[in-house]
Coordinates of C-alpha atoms in Angstrom, one line a residue:
X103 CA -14.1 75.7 59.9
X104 CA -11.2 72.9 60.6
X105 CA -7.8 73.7 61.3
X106 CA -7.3 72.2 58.1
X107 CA -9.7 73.4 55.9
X108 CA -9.1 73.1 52.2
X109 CA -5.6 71.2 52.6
X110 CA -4.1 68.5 51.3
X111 CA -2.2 65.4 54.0
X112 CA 0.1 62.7 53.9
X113 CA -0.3 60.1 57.1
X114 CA 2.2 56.9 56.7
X115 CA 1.2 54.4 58.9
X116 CA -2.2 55.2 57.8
X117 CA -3.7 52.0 58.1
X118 CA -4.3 51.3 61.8
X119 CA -3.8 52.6 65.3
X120 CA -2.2 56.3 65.5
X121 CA -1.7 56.8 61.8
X122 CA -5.3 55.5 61.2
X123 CA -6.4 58.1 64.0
X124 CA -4.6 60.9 62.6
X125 CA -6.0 59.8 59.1
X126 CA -9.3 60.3 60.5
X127 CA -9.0 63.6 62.5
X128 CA -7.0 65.5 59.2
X129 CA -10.4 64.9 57.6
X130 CA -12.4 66.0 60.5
X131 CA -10.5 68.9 60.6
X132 CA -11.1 69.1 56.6
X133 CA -8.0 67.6 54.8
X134 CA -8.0 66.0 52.0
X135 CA -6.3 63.2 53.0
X136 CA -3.7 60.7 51.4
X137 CA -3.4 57.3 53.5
X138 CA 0.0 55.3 53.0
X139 CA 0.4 51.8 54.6
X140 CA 2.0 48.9 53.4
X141 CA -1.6 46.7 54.4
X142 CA -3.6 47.4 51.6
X143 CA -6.9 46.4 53.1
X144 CA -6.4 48.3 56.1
X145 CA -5.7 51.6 54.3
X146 CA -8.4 51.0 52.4
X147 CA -10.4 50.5 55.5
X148 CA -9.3 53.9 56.6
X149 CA -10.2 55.5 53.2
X150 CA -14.0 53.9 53.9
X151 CA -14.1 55.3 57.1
X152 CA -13.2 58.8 55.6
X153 CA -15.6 58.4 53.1
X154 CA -18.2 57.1 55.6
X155 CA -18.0 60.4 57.2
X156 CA -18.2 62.6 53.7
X157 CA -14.6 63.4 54.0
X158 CA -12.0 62.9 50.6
X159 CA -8.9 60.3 50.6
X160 CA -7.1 58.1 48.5
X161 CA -4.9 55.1 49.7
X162 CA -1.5 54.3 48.1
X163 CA 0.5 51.3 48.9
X164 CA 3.7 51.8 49.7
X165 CA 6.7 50.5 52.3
X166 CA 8.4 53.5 53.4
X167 CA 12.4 51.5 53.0
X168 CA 11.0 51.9 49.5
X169 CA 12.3 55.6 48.0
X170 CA 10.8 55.0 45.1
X171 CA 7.5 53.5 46.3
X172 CA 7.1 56.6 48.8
X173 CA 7.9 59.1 45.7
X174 CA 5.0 57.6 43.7
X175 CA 2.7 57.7 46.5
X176 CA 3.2 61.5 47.0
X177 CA 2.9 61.6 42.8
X178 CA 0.4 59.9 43.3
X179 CA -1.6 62.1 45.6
X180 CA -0.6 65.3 43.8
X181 CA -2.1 63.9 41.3
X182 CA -5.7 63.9 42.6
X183 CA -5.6 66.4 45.1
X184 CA -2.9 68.9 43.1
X185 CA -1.1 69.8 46.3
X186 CA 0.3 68.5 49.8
X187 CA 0.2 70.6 53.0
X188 CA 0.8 68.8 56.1
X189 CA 2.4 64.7 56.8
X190 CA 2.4 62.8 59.9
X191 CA 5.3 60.0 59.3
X192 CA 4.1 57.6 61.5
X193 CA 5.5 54.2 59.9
X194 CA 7.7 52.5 62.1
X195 CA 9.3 48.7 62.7
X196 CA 11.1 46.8 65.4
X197 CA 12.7 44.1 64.6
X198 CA 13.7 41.4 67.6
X199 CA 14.0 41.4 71.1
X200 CA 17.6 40.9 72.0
X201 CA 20.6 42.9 74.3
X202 CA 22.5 44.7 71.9
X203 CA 25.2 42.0 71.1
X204 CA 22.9 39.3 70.6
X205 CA 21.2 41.4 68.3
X206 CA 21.7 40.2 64.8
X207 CA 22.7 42.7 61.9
X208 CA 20.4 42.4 59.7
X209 CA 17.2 42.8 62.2
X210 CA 19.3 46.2 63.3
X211 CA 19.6 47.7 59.8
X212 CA 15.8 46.2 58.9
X213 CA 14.8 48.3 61.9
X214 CA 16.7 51.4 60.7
X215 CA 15.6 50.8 57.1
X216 CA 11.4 51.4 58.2
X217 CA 11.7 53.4 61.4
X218 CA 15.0 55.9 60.6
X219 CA 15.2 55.8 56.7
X220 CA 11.7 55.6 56.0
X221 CA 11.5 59.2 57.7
X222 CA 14.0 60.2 55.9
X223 CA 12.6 58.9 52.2
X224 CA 9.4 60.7 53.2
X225 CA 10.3 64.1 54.3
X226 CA 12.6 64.2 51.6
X227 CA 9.7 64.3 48.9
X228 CA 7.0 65.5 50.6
X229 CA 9.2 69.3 51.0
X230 CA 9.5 69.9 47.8
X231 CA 5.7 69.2 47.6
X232 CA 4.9 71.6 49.7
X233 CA 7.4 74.3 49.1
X234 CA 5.4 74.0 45.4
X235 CA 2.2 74.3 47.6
X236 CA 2.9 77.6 49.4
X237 CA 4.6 75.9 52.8
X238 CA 3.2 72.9 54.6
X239 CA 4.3 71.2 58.2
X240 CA 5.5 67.9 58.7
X241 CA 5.1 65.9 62.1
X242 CA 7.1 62.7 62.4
X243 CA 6.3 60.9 65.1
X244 CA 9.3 59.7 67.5
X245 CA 8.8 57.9 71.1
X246 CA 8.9 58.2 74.7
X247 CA 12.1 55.4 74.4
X248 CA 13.9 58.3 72.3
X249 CA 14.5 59.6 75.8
X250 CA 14.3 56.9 77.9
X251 CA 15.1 53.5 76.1
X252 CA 13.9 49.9 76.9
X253 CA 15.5 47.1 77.5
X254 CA 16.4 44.9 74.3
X255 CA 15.5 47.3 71.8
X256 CA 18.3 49.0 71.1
X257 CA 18.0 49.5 67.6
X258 CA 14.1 50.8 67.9
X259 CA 14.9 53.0 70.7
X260 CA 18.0 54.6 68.8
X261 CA 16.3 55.2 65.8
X262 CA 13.6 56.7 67.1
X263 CA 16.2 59.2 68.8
X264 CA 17.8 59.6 65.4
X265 CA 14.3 61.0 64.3
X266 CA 14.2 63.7 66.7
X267 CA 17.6 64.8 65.6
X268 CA 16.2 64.5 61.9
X269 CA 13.4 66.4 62.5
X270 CA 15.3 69.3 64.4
X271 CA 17.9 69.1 61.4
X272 CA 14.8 69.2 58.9
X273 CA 13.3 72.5 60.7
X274 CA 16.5 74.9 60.7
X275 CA 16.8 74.2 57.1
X276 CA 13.4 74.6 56.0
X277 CA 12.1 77.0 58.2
X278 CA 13.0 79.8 55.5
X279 CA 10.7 78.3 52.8
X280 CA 7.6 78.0 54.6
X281 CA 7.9 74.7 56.2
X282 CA 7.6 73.4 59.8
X283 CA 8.9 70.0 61.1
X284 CA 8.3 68.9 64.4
X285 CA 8.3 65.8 66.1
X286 CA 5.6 64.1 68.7
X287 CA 7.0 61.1 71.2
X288 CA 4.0 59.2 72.1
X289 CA 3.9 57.2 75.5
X290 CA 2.2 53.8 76.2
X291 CA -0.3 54.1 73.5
X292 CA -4.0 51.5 73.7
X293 CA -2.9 50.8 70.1
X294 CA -4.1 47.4 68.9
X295 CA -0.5 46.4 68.8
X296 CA -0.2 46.9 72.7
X297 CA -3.7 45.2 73.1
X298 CA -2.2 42.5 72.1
X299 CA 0.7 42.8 73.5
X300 CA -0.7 43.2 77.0
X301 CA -2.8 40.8 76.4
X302 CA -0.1 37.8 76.3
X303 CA 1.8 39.8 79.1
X304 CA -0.7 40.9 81.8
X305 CA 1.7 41.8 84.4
X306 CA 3.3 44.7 82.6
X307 CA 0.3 46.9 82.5
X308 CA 0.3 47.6 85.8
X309 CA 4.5 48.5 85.8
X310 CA 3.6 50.9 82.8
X311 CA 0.6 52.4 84.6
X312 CA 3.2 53.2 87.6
X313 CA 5.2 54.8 85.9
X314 CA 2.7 57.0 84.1
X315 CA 1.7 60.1 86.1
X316 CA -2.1 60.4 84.5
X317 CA -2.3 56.8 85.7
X318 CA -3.7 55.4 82.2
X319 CA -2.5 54.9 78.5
X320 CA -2.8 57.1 76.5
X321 CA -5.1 56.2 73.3
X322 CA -4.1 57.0 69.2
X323 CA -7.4 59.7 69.5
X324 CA -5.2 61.7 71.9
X325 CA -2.3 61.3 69.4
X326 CA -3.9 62.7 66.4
X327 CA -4.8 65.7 68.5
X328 CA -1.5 66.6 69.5
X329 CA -0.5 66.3 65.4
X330 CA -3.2 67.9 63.9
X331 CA -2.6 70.7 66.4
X332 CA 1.0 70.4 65.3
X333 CA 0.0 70.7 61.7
X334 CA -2.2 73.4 61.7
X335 CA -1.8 77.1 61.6
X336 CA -2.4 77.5 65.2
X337 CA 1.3 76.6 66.1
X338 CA 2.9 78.9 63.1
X339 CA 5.4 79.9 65.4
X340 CA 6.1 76.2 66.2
X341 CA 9.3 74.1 64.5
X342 CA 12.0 72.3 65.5
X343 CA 10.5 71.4 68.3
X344 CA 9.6 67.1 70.0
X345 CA 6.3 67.1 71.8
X346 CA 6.2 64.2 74.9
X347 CA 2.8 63.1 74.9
X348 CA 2.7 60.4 77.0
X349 CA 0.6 61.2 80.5
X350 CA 3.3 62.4 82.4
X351 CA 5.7 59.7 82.2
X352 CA 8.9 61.5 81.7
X353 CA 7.8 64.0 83.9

C-alpha cells in the first residue's frame, strides 16, 4: 500500500519540474491527484502521464495571484474526487535581476503576488478542505535562498523566507484540527529551468557544485520524496517544521 492510499492531492506548479515530480509520485504512492499550473498543456501532460501509469488526476488551470481562480480549482477537484488530503504549493515567480534599489516596484510586488500570496490564496482554501475531509497536510515549498539569499533577487529570496514564516504561522494554528503544514527548501535543483539556465551560463555549475557538500544537484525526483514523505502519515508527529533539502549546502 502507498503512503497515500485512497487520498485526495493538490500540487501547484503541477505542470513541470518539482511540482510535475511530486504530481507523479502522490499517484505512485496512490493519490488521487489534482494538477494546478497556469500552462495548460503541460498540466495536461502531467495528467497523461498519471494516466499512463493507471493512476487518477484532473488538471485545472489556474494562476495562484488569482484567489478566485485557486478557489475554483480546489471546487473543482472536490468535485470529482469529493475530498482533499494533502497539497504541495510549489508555484513560484521571480521577477528581474536587479540590486535592490534598481529593482522596479512593480517586478517586486509581481514577485510577491505568485511566490508569497499565491501561498497564501492556496493554503487558505485548501484547510477548510481538509478540515471537512478528516485532517490533511500541506507542504509549501520554500528555498535554500530563504536562508541564504543571492545576489539580485531580493524580492524572490524574501518571499521565499516569508513562506517559512507562513507555513510556521499556518501549523500552530491548525495543528488542533487535524492539519500539518510544513515547509521543504530545495537546493540547486536539475529542473529544466536550471538546464537552461546553466546551459547559457556554464561557469556557474561548477561554483554551485563547490558549494554543495554531496557534490551534485539535486534532481525534482528527490524533491517529491522529501514531500510525499512530508505528506504522509509517517511524519504525524511532524508540523511547523522547514526541511533543507539541498545536498548539504547549508551544512
Amino acid at each position: 500500500m502507498g503512503m497515500l492510499e485512497n487520498k485526495t492531492g493538490m500540487v501547484t506548479g503541477g505542470g513541470s519540474g518539482i511540482g510535475r515530480a511530486t504530481c507523479l509520485k502522490f499517484a505512485a504512492e496512490g493519490a488521487r491527484v489534482l494538477v494546478v499550473d497556469i500552462d495548460e498543456q503541460q498540466g495536461l501532460e502531467t495528467v497523461a502521464m498519471i494516466e499512463a501509469a493507471q493512476g487518477e488526476a484532473l488538471f485545472q488551470a489556474a494562476d495562484v495571484a488569482d484567489e478566485r481562480a485557486v478557489k475554483t480549482a480546489i471546487e473543482a477537484g472536490i468535485d470529482r474526487f469529493g475530498s482533499l488530503h494533502v497539497a504541495s504549493n510549489n508555484a513560484a515567480l521571480s521577477v528581474g535581476h536587479t540590486l535592490l534599489a534598481e529593482t522596479p516596484a512593480d517586478a517586486f510586488n509581481t514577485t510577491y503576488e505568485v511566490t508569497l500570496k499565491g501561498v497564501f490564496y492556496c493554503m487558505k482554501h485548501q484547510i477548510p478542505a481538509m478540515m471537512n475531509s478528516g485532517g490533511g497536510a500541506i507542504v509549501n515549498i520554500g528555498s535554500r535562498a530563504s536562508k541564504s539569499p543571492n545576489l539580485r533577487m531580493s524580492a524572490y529570496d524574501s518571499a521565499k523566507a516569508a513562506v517559512n514564516g507562513l507555513t510556521r504561522s499556518a501549523a500552530k494554528e491548525y495543528a488542533p484540527h487535524g492539519i500539518r503544514v510544513n515547509c521543504v527548501n530545495p537546493g540547486v535543483i536539475r529542473t529544466a529551468g536550471v538546464e537552461q539556465y546553466l546551459a547559457t551560463n556554464p561557469k556557474h555549475e561548477p561554483r554551485f557544485l563547490r558549494g554543495i557538500a554531496m557534490g551534485r544537484l539535486g534532481s525534482p525526483q528527490e524533491l517529491a520524496e522529501a514531500v510525499v514523505w512530508l505528506c504522509s502519515d509517517r511524519a504525524a508527529y511532524i508540523t511547523g517544521q522547514s526541511l533543507d533539502v539541498d545536498g548539504g549546502m547549508l551544512g
